[in-house]
Amino acid sequence: MIDPSHREELRALDTVETGPSAGRGPPKRAIETVGFRQDGSTFAIELERSEIEHGERRLTLASVRDISERKAYTEALEHQALHDGLTGLANRVLFSAHLSRALAAARRTNQRRAVLVMDLDGFKQVNDTLGHDCGDTLLRQLGARLVAALREGDTVARLGGDEFAILAADATDLEGAAAMAWKIQQACEQAFTIDDTTVDVSTSIGIALFPEHGTTTAELLHRADLAMYVAKRSGHGHAVFDAAHERQAEPRLAHLVDLRHCLAREQLVLHYQPKIELASGKIFGVEALVRWQHPTHGLLAPASFMPEVERTDLIVPMTNWVLSSALSSSARGAMRASI
């Protein structure tokens, strides 16, 4: 039985032509709609209608196919592509899409919007002392606290590592953004409990406003990121972006922001240095050396960025990347060719 609220869709069978027969041979038309089971539950179905000539008669053939498994699989893939696998929150892709739509609406209505970017202070120490499983648990608990502290329509996303972003559901001025930052800080004041261990962490939050601090998704995220590092260095909890952050050469801040995203942007490369046995002169192994192909500063040696990596939570994903890339190169035989 067709769900009564979807019966109007049946009219589309008279106009929608799809599949291999479209434009040639007997017309074939199909739509997706919702059906009722005997127990009252609903499921996704595909209705298909085709027409054939049989002698003097024109016959109509109809079929109904249960596509609930296919729909569930497709929806699961879409959810995976748009959500963070650890916390279940929106990921960077979905957050950017929400922010782009919010900015388009703000332009039409001449309203202000705020973007908040935050991370945990001392997250690396949690990973180092308690282990990465505990670190993951902390991130899940933090995500749940953020959702509980903010309004239902607000977008909370995990951008990567211990970095999160927040977009208010409606127009937000500086006062409203500061209130959101305060709520987040209050939510994180209470200690987290992980495997009977009490963990105290604090947050650093950066705020960027549309349109005064940026008019695009990339600009606002970048400038909120810069403001977050100002908050982290000052110890004040949160900071609002100021043009002086860029003008007065906070190159280290900009460098840190770029460094946090170099993995996602696939800017790291490995060079291999041979290890030679002096007695025989034969190569018996290689040393993998990571380089950063910076879009502005060119190829950077480890000395220019690894000290900062080692002081932050970036050391874990970067180490994993180096190991994974080196093993993949070895398996492909590419390591020998690049020596």
Short mmCIF file of C-alpha atoms in Angstrom, two decimals:
data_model
loop_
_atom_site.label_atom_id
_atom_site.label_comp_id
_atom_site.label_asym_id
_atom_site.label_seq_id
_atom_site.Cartn_x
_atom_site.Cartn_y
_atom_site.Cartn_z
CA MET A 1 0.00 0.00 0.00
CA ILE A 2 1.25 3.49 -0.85
CA ASP A 3 1.54 5.99 1.97
CA PRO A 4 -1.46 8.33 1.40
CA SER A 5 0.71 11.39 1.91
CA HIS A 6 2.82 10.31 -1.07
CA ARG A 7 0.09 9.28 -3.48
CA GLU A 8 0.38 12.52 -5.39
CA GLU A 9 3.80 11.30 -6.51
CA LEU A 10 2.07 8.63 -8.59
CA ARG A 11 1.12 11.33 -11.06
CA ALA A 12 4.81 11.62 -11.87
CA LEU A 13 4.67 8.17 -13.45
CA ASP A 14 2.83 9.78 -16.35
CA THR A 15 5.69 12.20 -17.04
CA VAL A 16 8.98 10.80 -15.71
CA GLU A 17 10.89 8.62 -18.14
CA THR A 18 14.10 6.97 -16.95
CA GLY A 19 16.38 4.03 -17.52
CA PRO A 20 17.65 2.35 -20.66
CA SER A 21 14.32 2.74 -22.43
CA ALA A 22 14.27 6.52 -22.07
CA GLY A 23 14.02 8.04 -25.53
CA ARG A 24 13.84 4.67 -27.35
CA GLY A 25 11.70 1.56 -27.25
CA PRO A 26 8.72 1.18 -24.93
CA PRO A 27 8.46 4.08 -22.45
CA LYS A 28 9.63 3.18 -18.93
CA ARG A 29 8.91 5.42 -15.96
CA ALA A 30 9.95 5.06 -12.33
CA ILE A 31 9.62 7.00 -9.09
CA GLU A 32 10.71 6.51 -5.50
CA THR A 33 8.02 6.80 -2.85
CA VAL A 34 6.96 5.39 0.53
CA GLY A 35 4.95 2.23 1.15
CA PHE A 36 3.07 0.80 4.14
CA ARG A 37 3.66 -2.65 5.55
CA GLN A 38 0.84 -4.63 7.15
CA ASP A 39 2.14 -3.75 10.61
CA GLY A 40 1.85 -0.03 9.79
CA SER A 41 5.57 0.65 9.36
CA THR A 42 6.82 2.47 6.28
CA PHE A 43 9.58 1.56 3.84
CA ALA A 44 11.11 2.99 0.68
CA ILE A 45 9.83 1.57 -2.59
CA GLU A 46 10.43 2.14 -6.27
CA LEU A 47 7.45 2.07 -8.61
CA GLU A 48 8.15 1.40 -12.24
CA ARG A 49 5.71 1.45 -15.13
CA SER A 50 6.34 0.52 -18.74
CA GLU A 51 4.16 0.06 -21.81
CA ILE A 52 4.40 -2.54 -24.54
CA GLU A 53 2.51 -3.29 -27.75
CA HIS A 54 0.94 -6.75 -27.99
CA GLY A 55 -0.76 -7.15 -31.31
CA GLU A 56 -3.56 -4.64 -31.44
CA ARG A 57 -3.39 -4.06 -27.72
CA ARG A 58 -1.24 -1.67 -25.65
CA LEU A 59 -0.34 -3.18 -22.30
CA THR A 60 0.90 -1.47 -19.15
CA LEU A 61 3.32 -3.32 -16.88
CA ALA A 62 3.95 -2.15 -13.32
CA SER A 63 6.42 -3.35 -10.70
CA VAL A 64 7.07 -2.46 -7.08
CA ARG A 65 10.54 -2.93 -5.60
CA ASP A 66 11.55 -2.66 -1.94
CA ILE A 67 14.61 -0.37 -1.95
CA SER A 68 14.82 0.22 1.81
CA GLU A 69 18.20 -1.54 2.12
CA ARG A 70 19.64 0.42 -0.79
CA LYS A 71 18.32 3.70 0.66
CA ALA A 72 19.69 2.87 4.11
CA TYR A 73 23.11 2.09 2.63
CA THR A 74 23.13 5.32 0.62
CA GLU A 75 22.06 7.37 3.63
CA ALA A 76 24.74 5.72 5.76
CA LEU A 77 27.40 6.65 3.20
CA GLU A 78 26.13 10.22 3.04
CA HIS A 79 26.16 10.47 6.83
CA GLN A 80 29.69 9.10 6.96
CA ALA A 81 30.86 11.64 4.38
CA LEU A 82 29.40 14.57 6.31
CA HIS A 83 29.95 13.61 9.95
CA ASP A 84 32.91 12.96 12.19
CA GLY A 85 33.34 9.26 12.85
CA LEU A 86 34.49 9.72 16.45
CA THR A 87 31.95 12.19 17.87
CA GLY A 88 29.07 11.94 15.40
CA LEU A 89 29.16 15.72 14.99
CA ALA A 90 29.23 17.52 11.66
CA ASN A 91 32.64 17.45 9.98
CA ARG A 92 34.43 20.27 8.17
CA VAL A 93 32.59 19.62 4.90
CA LEU A 94 29.12 19.83 6.45
CA PHE A 95 30.07 22.78 8.66
CA SER A 96 31.38 24.70 5.64
CA ALA A 97 28.14 23.98 3.77
CA HIS A 98 26.03 25.23 6.70
CA LEU A 99 28.21 28.33 7.03
CA SER A 100 28.00 29.07 3.30
CA ARG A 101 24.19 28.93 3.42
CA ALA A 102 24.13 31.09 6.56
CA LEU A 103 26.35 33.71 4.91
CA ALA A 104 24.17 33.78 1.80
CA ALA A 105 21.09 34.40 3.98
CA ALA A 106 22.95 37.05 6.01
CA ARG A 107 23.84 38.94 2.83
CA ARG A 108 20.21 39.03 1.75
CA THR A 109 18.96 40.25 5.14
CA ASN A 110 21.98 42.41 6.05
CA GLN A 111 22.60 40.50 9.28
CA ARG A 112 25.73 39.60 11.21
CA ARG A 113 26.90 36.05 11.83
CA ALA A 114 29.56 34.66 14.13
CA VAL A 115 31.93 31.71 13.79
CA LEU A 116 33.64 30.24 16.85
CA VAL A 117 36.65 27.93 16.61
CA MET A 118 37.93 26.23 19.76
CA ASP A 119 40.31 23.58 20.97
CA LEU A 120 41.39 22.04 24.26
CA ASP A 121 44.39 23.32 26.16
CA GLY A 122 46.72 20.49 27.10
CA PHE A 123 45.03 17.80 25.02
CA LYS A 124 48.43 16.42 24.04
CA GLN A 125 49.20 15.79 27.70
CA VAL A 126 45.98 13.79 28.06
CA ASN A 127 47.01 11.60 25.13
CA ASP A 128 50.57 11.23 26.40
CA THR A 129 49.65 10.33 29.98
CA LEU A 130 46.37 8.42 29.65
CA GLY A 131 46.62 7.10 26.10
CA HIS A 132 44.81 7.84 22.88
CA ASP A 133 41.72 5.82 23.76
CA CYS A 134 41.17 8.11 26.72
CA GLY A 135 41.82 11.08 24.48
CA ASP A 136 39.12 9.85 22.10
CA THR A 137 36.72 9.40 25.02
CA LEU A 138 37.44 12.96 26.12
CA LEU A 139 36.64 14.28 22.65
CA ARG A 140 33.35 12.35 22.57
CA GLN A 141 32.37 13.69 25.98
CA LEU A 142 33.33 17.21 24.94
CA GLY A 143 31.22 16.96 21.80
CA ALA A 144 28.21 15.88 23.86
CA ARG A 145 28.73 18.77 26.29
CA LEU A 146 28.92 21.30 23.48
CA VAL A 147 25.66 20.06 21.97
CA ALA A 148 23.96 20.13 25.39
CA ALA A 149 25.23 23.65 26.19
CA LEU A 150 24.12 25.24 22.94
CA ARG A 151 20.75 25.52 21.25
CA GLU A 152 19.26 22.73 19.16
CA GLY A 153 19.63 24.64 15.89
CA ASP A 154 23.27 25.63 16.44
CA THR A 155 25.82 23.74 14.35
CA VAL A 156 28.64 22.07 16.28
CA ALA A 157 31.39 20.44 14.23
CA ARG A 158 34.66 18.68 14.85
CA LEU A 159 37.16 20.04 12.34
CA GLY A 160 39.91 17.57 13.28
CA GLY A 161 42.07 16.65 16.25
CA ASP A 162 40.74 18.56 19.25
CA GLU A 163 39.52 21.49 17.14
CA PHE A 164 35.78 22.25 17.03
CA ALA A 165 33.71 24.94 15.32
CA ILE A 166 30.35 26.44 16.24
CA LEU A 167 27.84 28.38 14.14
CA ALA A 168 24.77 29.93 15.75
CA ALA A 169 21.43 29.06 14.23
CA ASP A 170 20.50 32.70 13.64
CA ALA A 171 21.97 36.20 13.45
CA THR A 172 24.65 36.77 16.08
CA ASP A 173 26.50 39.94 17.04
CA LEU A 174 29.66 40.22 19.11
CA GLU A 175 27.74 40.17 22.39
CA GLY A 176 25.89 37.01 21.37
CA ALA A 177 29.11 35.34 20.24
CA ALA A 178 30.82 36.19 23.53
CA ALA A 179 27.82 34.70 25.38
CA MET A 180 28.21 31.48 23.38
CA ALA A 181 31.92 31.37 24.24
CA TRP A 182 31.07 31.83 27.91
CA LYS A 183 28.54 28.97 27.76
CA ILE A 184 31.18 26.70 26.23
CA GLN A 185 33.72 27.60 28.87
CA GLN A 186 31.16 26.99 31.61
CA ALA A 187 30.32 23.59 30.12
CA CYS A 188 33.98 22.59 30.23
CA GLU A 189 34.68 23.82 33.75
CA GLN A 190 33.38 20.64 35.33
CA ALA A 191 36.00 17.90 35.21
CA PHE A 192 35.63 15.02 32.78
CA THR A 193 35.65 11.45 34.09
CA ILE A 194 37.43 8.85 31.97
CA ASP A 195 37.84 5.31 33.29
CA ASP A 196 37.56 6.51 36.89
CA THR A 197 40.18 9.19 36.19
CA THR A 198 39.29 12.86 36.62
CA VAL A 199 40.53 15.07 33.80
CA ASP A 200 40.51 18.86 34.01
CA VAL A 201 40.85 20.75 30.74
CA SER A 202 40.22 24.28 29.59
CA THR A 203 39.35 25.68 26.18
CA SER A 204 40.66 28.43 23.93
CA ILE A 205 38.04 30.01 21.67
CA GLY A 206 38.44 32.34 18.71
CA ILE A 207 35.59 34.47 17.34
CA ALA A 208 35.22 35.94 13.85
CA LEU A 209 32.23 37.97 12.69
CA PHE A 210 30.58 38.41 9.31
CA PRO A 211 30.97 40.79 7.57
CA GLU A 212 33.60 42.81 9.45
CA HIS A 213 36.16 40.00 9.80
CA GLY A 214 35.47 38.18 6.57
CA THR A 215 32.84 37.54 3.93
CA THR A 216 33.63 33.96 2.94
CA THR A 217 33.67 30.63 4.71
CA ALA A 218 37.43 30.28 4.33
CA GLU A 219 38.14 33.80 5.65
CA LEU A 220 35.95 33.42 8.71
CA LEU A 221 37.33 30.00 9.66
CA HIS A 222 40.89 31.19 9.15
CA ARG A 223 40.43 34.34 11.22
CA ALA A 224 38.56 32.57 13.99
CA ASP A 225 41.49 30.14 14.02
CA LEU A 226 43.95 33.02 14.39
CA ALA A 227 41.87 34.49 17.22
CA MET A 228 41.85 31.11 18.96
CA TYR A 229 45.65 31.06 19.04
CA VAL A 230 45.66 34.59 20.45
CA ALA A 231 43.33 33.35 23.21
CA LYS A 232 45.58 30.37 23.83
CA ARG A 233 48.70 32.52 24.16
CA SER A 234 47.01 35.13 26.35
CA GLY A 235 45.26 32.60 28.59
CA HIS A 236 42.05 34.67 28.51
CA GLY A 237 39.82 31.84 27.32
CA HIS A 238 38.48 33.54 24.22
CA ALA A 239 39.49 36.30 21.82
CA VAL A 240 37.86 38.21 18.98
CA PHE A 241 39.73 38.52 15.71
CA ASP A 242 41.50 41.81 15.14
CA ALA A 243 43.14 42.89 11.90
CA ALA A 244 46.27 43.59 13.95
CA HIS A 245 46.68 39.82 14.33
CA GLU A 246 47.62 39.66 10.66
CA ARG A 247 49.04 43.16 10.17
CA GLN A 248 51.44 43.00 13.07
CA ALA A 249 53.05 39.85 11.75
CA GLU A 250 51.87 37.13 13.88
CA PRO A 251 53.70 34.86 11.45
CA ARG A 252 53.99 32.12 14.04
CA LEU A 253 50.22 32.12 14.53
CA ALA A 254 49.60 31.97 10.81
CA HIS A 255 52.24 29.24 10.58
CA LEU A 256 50.48 27.25 13.32
CA VAL A 257 47.12 27.59 11.59
CA ASP A 258 48.59 26.36 8.31
CA LEU A 259 50.37 23.55 10.14
CA ARG A 260 47.12 22.28 11.65
CA HIS A 261 45.68 21.80 8.18
CA CYS A 262 48.68 20.55 6.21
CA LEU A 263 47.61 16.91 6.56
CA ALA A 264 44.06 17.48 5.34
CA ARG A 265 45.42 19.53 2.44
CA GLU A 266 47.92 16.77 1.55
CA GLN A 267 50.91 19.11 1.77
CA LEU A 268 53.31 16.69 3.46
CA VAL A 269 55.81 14.70 1.41
CA LEU A 270 58.40 12.07 2.32
CA HIS A 271 62.00 12.02 1.12
CA TYR A 272 64.07 8.90 1.65
CA GLN A 273 67.72 8.96 2.70
CA PRO A 274 69.68 5.74 2.15
CA LYS A 275 71.47 3.98 5.01
CA ILE A 276 74.74 2.55 3.71
CA GLU A 277 76.92 -0.17 5.19
CA LEU A 278 80.45 1.25 5.21
CA ALA A 279 82.23 -2.09 4.82
CA SER A 280 80.38 -3.11 1.66
CA GLY A 281 78.95 0.17 0.40
CA LYS A 282 75.56 -1.49 0.07
CA ILE A 283 72.27 0.16 0.95
CA PHE A 284 70.62 -1.76 3.78
CA GLY A 285 67.74 0.56 4.56
CA VAL A 286 66.37 4.05 4.30
CA GLU A 287 65.38 6.84 6.64
CA ALA A 288 62.07 8.59 5.94
CA LEU A 289 62.32 12.38 6.21
CA VAL A 290 59.14 14.42 6.22
CA ARG A 291 58.96 17.71 4.33
CA TRP A 292 56.17 20.29 4.20
CA GLN A 293 55.28 21.58 0.74
CA HIS A 294 53.95 24.94 1.92
CA PRO A 295 51.82 26.75 -0.70
CA THR A 296 53.57 30.09 0.00
CA HIS A 297 56.98 29.30 1.46
CA GLY A 298 57.85 26.29 -0.67
CA LEU A 299 59.45 23.08 0.57
CA LEU A 300 60.17 23.35 4.31
CA ALA A 301 62.65 21.19 6.22
CA PRO A 302 61.59 19.51 9.50
CA ALA A 303 63.53 22.02 11.60
CA SER A 304 61.09 24.76 10.60
CA PHE A 305 57.95 23.00 11.79
CA MET A 306 58.63 19.79 13.74
CA PRO A 307 59.41 21.55 17.07
CA GLU A 308 55.92 23.04 16.99
CA VAL A 309 54.40 19.71 15.98
CA GLU A 310 56.07 18.00 18.93
CA ARG A 311 54.58 20.55 21.33
CA THR A 312 51.03 19.97 20.15
CA ASP A 313 48.57 17.16 19.49
CA LEU A 314 49.63 17.20 15.83
CA ILE A 315 52.48 14.80 16.55
CA VAL A 316 50.15 11.78 16.64
CA PRO A 317 48.35 12.19 13.28
CA MET A 318 51.59 13.28 11.60
CA THR A 319 53.46 10.22 12.93
CA ASN A 320 50.63 7.99 11.72
CA TRP A 321 50.76 9.64 8.30
CA VAL A 322 54.54 9.16 8.01
CA LEU A 323 54.29 5.48 8.96
CA SER A 324 51.36 4.84 6.63
CA SER A 325 52.96 6.68 3.69
CA ALA A 326 56.34 4.98 4.15
CA LEU A 327 54.76 1.53 4.31
CA SER A 328 52.63 2.26 1.24
CA SER A 329 55.68 3.46 -0.68
CA SER A 330 57.59 0.34 0.32
CA ALA A 331 54.75 -1.91 -0.81
CA ARG A 332 54.57 -0.17 -4.18
CA GLY A 333 58.32 -0.20 -4.66
CA ALA A 334 58.27 3.60 -4.90
CA MET A 335 60.72 3.98 -2.04
CA ARG A 336 63.62 2.54 -4.06
CA ALA A 337 62.86 4.81 -7.00
CA SER A 338 62.91 7.96 -4.84
CA ILE A 339 66.26 7.29 -3.13
#
